[in-house]
Short mmCIF file of C-alpha atoms in Angstrom, two decimals:
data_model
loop_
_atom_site.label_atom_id
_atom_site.label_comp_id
_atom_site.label_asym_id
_atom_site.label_seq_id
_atom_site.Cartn_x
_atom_site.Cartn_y
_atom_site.Cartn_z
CA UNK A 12 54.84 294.60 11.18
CA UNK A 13 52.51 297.46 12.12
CA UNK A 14 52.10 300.03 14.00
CA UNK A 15 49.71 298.42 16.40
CA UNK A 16 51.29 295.38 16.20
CA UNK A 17 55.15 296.41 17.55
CA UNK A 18 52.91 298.60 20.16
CA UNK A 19 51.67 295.53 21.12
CA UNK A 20 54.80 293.55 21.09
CA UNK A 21 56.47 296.60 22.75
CA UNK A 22 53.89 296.62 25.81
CA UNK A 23 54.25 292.44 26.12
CA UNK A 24 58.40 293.11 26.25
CA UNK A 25 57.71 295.77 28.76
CA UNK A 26 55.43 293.72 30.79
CA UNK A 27 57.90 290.60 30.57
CA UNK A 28 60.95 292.50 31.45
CA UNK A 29 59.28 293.43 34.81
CA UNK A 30 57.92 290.35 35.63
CA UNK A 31 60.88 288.50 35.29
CA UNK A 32 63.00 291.18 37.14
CA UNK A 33 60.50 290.84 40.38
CA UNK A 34 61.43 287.34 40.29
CA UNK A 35 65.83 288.09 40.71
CA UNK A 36 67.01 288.39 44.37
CA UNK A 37 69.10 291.11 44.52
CA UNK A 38 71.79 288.81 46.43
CA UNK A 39 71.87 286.18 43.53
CA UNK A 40 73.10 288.32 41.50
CA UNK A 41 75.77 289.72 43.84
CA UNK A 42 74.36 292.74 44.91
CA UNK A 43 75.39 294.12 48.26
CA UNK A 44 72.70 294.18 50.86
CA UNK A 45 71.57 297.16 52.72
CA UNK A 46 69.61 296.77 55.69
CA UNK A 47 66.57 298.99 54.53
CA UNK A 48 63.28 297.28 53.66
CA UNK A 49 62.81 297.55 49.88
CA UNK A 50 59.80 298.85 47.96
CA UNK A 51 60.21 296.86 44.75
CA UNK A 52 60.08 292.61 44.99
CA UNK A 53 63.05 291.12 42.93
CA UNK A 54 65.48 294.33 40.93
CA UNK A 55 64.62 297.73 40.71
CA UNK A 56 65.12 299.41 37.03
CA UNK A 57 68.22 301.19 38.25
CA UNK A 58 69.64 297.81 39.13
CA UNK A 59 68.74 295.91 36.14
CA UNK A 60 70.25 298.94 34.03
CA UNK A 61 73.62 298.65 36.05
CA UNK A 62 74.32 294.84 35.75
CA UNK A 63 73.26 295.28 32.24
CA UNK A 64 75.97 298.12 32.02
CA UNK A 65 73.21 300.47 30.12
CA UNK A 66 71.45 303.80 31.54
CA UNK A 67 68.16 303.85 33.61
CA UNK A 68 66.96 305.71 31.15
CA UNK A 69 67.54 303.33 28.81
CA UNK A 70 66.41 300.43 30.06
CA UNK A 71 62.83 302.44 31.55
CA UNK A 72 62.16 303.18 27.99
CA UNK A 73 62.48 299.50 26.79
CA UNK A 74 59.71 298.61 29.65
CA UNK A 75 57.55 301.24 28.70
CA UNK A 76 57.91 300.49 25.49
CA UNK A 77 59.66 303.59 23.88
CA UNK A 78 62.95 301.75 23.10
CA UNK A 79 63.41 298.97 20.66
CA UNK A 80 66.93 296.92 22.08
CA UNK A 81 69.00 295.70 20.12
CA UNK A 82 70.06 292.03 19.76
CA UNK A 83 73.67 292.62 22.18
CA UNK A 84 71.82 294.43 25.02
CA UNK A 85 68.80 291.66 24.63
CA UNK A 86 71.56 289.06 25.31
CA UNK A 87 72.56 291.17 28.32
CA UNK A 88 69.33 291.25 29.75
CA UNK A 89 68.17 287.72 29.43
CA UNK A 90 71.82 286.89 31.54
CA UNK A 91 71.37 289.63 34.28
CA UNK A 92 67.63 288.09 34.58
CA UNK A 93 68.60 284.77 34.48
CA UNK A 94 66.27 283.39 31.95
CA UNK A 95 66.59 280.28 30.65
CA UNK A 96 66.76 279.09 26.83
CA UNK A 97 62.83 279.05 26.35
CA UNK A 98 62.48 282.37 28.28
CA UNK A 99 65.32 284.14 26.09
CA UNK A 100 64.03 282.70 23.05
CA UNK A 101 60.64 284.54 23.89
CA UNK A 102 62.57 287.79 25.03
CA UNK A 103 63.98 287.38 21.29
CA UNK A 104 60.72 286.90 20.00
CA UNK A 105 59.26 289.92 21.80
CA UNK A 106 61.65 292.14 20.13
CA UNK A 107 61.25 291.31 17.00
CA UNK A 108 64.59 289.45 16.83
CA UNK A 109 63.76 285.76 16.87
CA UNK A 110 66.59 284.50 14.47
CA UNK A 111 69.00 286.76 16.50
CA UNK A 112 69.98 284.46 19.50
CA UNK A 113 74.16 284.38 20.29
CA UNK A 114 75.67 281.32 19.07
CA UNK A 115 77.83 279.73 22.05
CA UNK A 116 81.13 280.56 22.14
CA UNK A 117 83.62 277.17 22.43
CA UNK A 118 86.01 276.92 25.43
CA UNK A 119 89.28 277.92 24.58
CA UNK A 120 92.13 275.08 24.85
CA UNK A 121 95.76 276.70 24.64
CA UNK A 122 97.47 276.21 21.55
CA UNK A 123 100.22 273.42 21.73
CA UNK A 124 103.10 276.40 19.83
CA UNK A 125 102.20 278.55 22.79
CA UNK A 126 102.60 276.22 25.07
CA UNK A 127 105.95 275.02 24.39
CA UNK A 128 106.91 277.82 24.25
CA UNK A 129 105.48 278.89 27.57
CA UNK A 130 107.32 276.07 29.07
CA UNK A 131 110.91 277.36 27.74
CA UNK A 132 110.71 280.40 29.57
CA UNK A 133 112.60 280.13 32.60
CA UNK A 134 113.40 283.01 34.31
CA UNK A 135 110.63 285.26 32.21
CA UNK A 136 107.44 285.51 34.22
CA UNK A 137 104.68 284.47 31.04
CA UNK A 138 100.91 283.83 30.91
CA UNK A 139 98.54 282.97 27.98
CA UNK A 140 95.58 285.57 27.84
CA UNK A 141 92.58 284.46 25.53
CA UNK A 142 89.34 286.38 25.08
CA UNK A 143 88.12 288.79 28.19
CA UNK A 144 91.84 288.51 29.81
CA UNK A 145 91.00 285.51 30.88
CA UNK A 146 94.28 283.28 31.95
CA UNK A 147 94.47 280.36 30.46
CA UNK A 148 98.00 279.11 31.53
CA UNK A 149 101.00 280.60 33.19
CA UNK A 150 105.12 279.45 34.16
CA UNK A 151 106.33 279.42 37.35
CA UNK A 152 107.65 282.94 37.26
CA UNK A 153 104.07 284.40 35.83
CA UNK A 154 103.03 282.70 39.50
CA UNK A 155 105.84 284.60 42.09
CA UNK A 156 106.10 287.62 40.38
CA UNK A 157 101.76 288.01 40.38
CA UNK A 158 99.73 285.76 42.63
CA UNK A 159 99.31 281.83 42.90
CA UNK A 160 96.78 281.26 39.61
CA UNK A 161 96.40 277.59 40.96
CA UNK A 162 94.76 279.28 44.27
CA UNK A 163 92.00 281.35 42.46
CA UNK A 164 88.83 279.87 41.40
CA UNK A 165 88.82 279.17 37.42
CA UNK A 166 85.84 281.71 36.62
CA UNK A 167 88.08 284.69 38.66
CA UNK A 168 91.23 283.72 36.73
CA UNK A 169 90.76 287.03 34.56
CA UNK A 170 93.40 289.52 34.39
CA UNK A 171 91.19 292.39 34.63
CA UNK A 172 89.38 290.49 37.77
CA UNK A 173 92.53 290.16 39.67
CA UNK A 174 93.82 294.18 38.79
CA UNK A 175 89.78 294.97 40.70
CA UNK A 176 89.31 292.36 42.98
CA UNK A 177 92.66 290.74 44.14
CA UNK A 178 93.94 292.71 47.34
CA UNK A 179 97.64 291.41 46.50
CA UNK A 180 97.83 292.06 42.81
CA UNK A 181 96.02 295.73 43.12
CA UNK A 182 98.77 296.30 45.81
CA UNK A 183 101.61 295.13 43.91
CA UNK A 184 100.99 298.00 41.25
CA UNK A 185 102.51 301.06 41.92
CA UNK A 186 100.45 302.99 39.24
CA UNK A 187 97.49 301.01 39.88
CA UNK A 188 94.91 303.64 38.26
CA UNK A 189 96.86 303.42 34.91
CA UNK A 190 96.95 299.90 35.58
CA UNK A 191 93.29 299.45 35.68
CA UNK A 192 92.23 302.32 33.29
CA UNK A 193 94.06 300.34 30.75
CA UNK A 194 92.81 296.99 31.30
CA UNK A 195 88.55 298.83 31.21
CA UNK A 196 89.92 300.17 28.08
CA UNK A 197 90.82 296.65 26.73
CA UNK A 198 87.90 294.79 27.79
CA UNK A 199 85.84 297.63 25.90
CA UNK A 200 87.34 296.91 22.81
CA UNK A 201 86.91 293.49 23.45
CA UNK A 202 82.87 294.37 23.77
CA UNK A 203 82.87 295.87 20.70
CA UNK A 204 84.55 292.96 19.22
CA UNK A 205 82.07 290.59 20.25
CA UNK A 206 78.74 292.10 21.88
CA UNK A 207 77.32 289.12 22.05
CA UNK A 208 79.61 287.19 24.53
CA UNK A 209 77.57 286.37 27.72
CA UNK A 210 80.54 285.96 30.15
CA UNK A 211 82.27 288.81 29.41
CA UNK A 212 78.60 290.68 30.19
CA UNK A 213 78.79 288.54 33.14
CA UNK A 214 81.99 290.03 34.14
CA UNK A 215 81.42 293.49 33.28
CA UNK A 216 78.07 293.19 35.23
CA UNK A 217 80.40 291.67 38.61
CA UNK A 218 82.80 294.04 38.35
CA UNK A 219 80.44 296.79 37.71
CA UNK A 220 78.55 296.34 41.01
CA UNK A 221 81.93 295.50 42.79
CA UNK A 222 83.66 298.65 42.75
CA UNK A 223 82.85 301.85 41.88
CA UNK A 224 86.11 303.06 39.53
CA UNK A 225 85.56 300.05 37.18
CA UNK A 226 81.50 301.14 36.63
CA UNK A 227 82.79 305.09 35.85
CA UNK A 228 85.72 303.98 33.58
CA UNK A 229 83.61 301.59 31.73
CA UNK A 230 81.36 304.52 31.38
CA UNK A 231 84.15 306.61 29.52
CA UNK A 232 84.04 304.47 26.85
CA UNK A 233 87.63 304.39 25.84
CA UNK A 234 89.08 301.33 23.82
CA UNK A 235 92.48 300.25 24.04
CA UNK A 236 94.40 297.19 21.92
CA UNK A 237 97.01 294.70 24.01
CA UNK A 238 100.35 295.45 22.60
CA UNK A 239 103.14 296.61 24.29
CA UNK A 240 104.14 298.68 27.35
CA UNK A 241 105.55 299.03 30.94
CA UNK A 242 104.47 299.27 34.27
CA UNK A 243 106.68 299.02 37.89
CA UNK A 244 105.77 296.16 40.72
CA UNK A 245 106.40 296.64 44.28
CA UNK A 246 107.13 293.39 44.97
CA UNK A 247 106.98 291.93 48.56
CA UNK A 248 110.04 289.26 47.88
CA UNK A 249 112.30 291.20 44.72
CA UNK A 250 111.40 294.96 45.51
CA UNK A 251 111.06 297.80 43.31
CA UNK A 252 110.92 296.10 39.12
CA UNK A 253 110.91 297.98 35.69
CA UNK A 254 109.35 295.78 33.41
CA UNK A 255 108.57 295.56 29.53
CA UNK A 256 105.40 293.71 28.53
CA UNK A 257 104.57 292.47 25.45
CA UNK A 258 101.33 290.77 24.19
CA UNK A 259 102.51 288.31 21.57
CA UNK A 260 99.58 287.03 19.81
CA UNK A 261 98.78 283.72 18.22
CA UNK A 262 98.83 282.92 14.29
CA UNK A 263 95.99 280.43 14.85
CA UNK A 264 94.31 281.68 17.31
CA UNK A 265 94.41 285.16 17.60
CA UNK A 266 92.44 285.67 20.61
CA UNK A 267 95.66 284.33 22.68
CA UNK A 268 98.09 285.81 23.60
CA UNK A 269 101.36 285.05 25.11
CA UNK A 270 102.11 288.31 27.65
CA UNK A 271 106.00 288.67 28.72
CA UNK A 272 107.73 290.67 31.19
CA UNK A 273 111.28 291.40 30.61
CA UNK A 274 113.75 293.99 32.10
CA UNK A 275 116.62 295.49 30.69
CA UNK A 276 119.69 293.22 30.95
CA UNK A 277 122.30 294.25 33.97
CA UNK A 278 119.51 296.44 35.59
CA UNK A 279 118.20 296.07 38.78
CA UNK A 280 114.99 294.82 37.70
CA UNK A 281 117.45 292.28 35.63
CA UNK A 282 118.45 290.94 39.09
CA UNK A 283 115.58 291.31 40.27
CA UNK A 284 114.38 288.88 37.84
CA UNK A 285 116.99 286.57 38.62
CA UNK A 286 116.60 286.63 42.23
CA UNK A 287 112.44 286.07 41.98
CA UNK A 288 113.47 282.92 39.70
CA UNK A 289 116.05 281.35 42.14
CA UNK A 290 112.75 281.95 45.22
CA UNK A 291 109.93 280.78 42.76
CA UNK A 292 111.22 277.49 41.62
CA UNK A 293 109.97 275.51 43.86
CA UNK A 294 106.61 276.92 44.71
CA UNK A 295 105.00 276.10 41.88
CA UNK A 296 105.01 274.54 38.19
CA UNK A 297 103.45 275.34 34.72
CA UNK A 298 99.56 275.01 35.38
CA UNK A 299 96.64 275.75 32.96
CA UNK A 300 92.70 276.22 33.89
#
């Protein structure tokens, strides 16, 4: 292409990018209202540049045409401004990247192994995590010692949601800032993994406007894999628990996980445990979104 050509191109992106962002209502996309008249119809740049979890800077140079974007942040864009398949397709186009439109991901249906297994676990809170965090099942236990999972919408059962957004779960965290650091460190890596995904940009975008901490710590850029560790609950019902987690991942599927919490045996935590199973078994039964 030449010179004058990808000006050309560059200046039609540019022009497209701002007419479709005059065209989002700010609340549609979930941001918070403020009372003051606005200057702008639709997003301003600063807005656009925060769901799309890139800098103003950025995303100003992409309308004015001093940027080329690549084909991940293109895919951001065309969710945060709600285009449709023939507008995205022409965002593509725009760019220079035609041929370089995200294949849909398939739902993910939890493995039958996992799920036995899942189902043996008695007195061992458990949960199946597939890609984002998202939960895709959990036991009984996985239900009293977090939150009822059957009680949250499907698209907000995400891990990483809940740790942000969920009142109860932040509060059951005693070390909620390691907590959460951890889980913005995950879902980066997760990013990098697969730049392309459009609802994990959708949930980076949410959470980004939601609350302040997750925006910065995204911003850190710090990548973390799901392993192993330990963290201590304040529970309302079994107090004060030490527990061991462990992310045990999938042979044909690894993108899920089955994520345990043990404690050591004859501890208090131990009882705890015990006590939390003897409460829980009635309230609720092995459920998957």
């Amino acid at each position: 292409m030449s010179s004058d050509a990808h000006s050309g191109h560059s200046h039609e992106l540019g022009e497209f990018l701002k007419a479709r962002r005059a065209e989002v209502s700010p609340r549609t996309v979930g941001l918070p209202g403020t009372g003051a008249k606005r200057r702008v119809k639709g997003l301003r740049r600063e807005e656009v540049a925060l769901l799309a979890s890139i800098s103003t800077d950025y995303y100003t140079r992409l309308e004015q045409g001093r940027r080329q974007a690549s084909a991940p942040v293109l895919n951001t864009l065309a969710r945060v401004l709600l285009l449709d398949d023939e507008e995205r397709a022409y965002l593509f186009e725009l760019a220079g990247k035609a041929g370089a439109r995200p294949a849909r991901r398939a739902a993910q249906k939890v493995q039958p192994q996992l799920r036995r297994l899942l189902d043996e676990l008695v007195t061992t809170p458990a949960m199946i995590l597939g890609r984002r965090m998202d939960i895709l099942a959990w036991n009984p236990m996985a239900a009293a010692l977090l939150t009822d999972f059957s009680n949250i919408p499907e698209r907000n059962r995400n891990y990483v949601w809940l740790v942000f957004s969920d009142p109860g779960v932040r509060e059951l965290h005693t070390e909620w800032e390691s907590t959460a650091r951890a889980c913005v460190a995950m879902l980066r890596m997760e990013a990098g993994r697969n730049p392309t995904d459009q609802r994990l940009a959708a949930l980076v975008g949410e959470l980004s406007v939601r609350d302040d901490d997750f925006r910065r710590w995204w911003g850190e850029n710090r990548v973390a894999s799901r392993g192993r560790g330990s963290k201590v609950l304040r529970h309302p019902v079994a107090g004060e628990l030490t527990l061991d987690w462990d992310a045990l991942a999938c042979a044909d599927d690894p993108e899920q996980q089955l994520v345990v919490w043990t404690a050591e045996p004859g501890s208090p935590s131990w009882d705890g445990l015990r006590f939390l199973s003897s409460w829980g078994s009635s309230t609720s039964r092995t459920r998957s979104g």
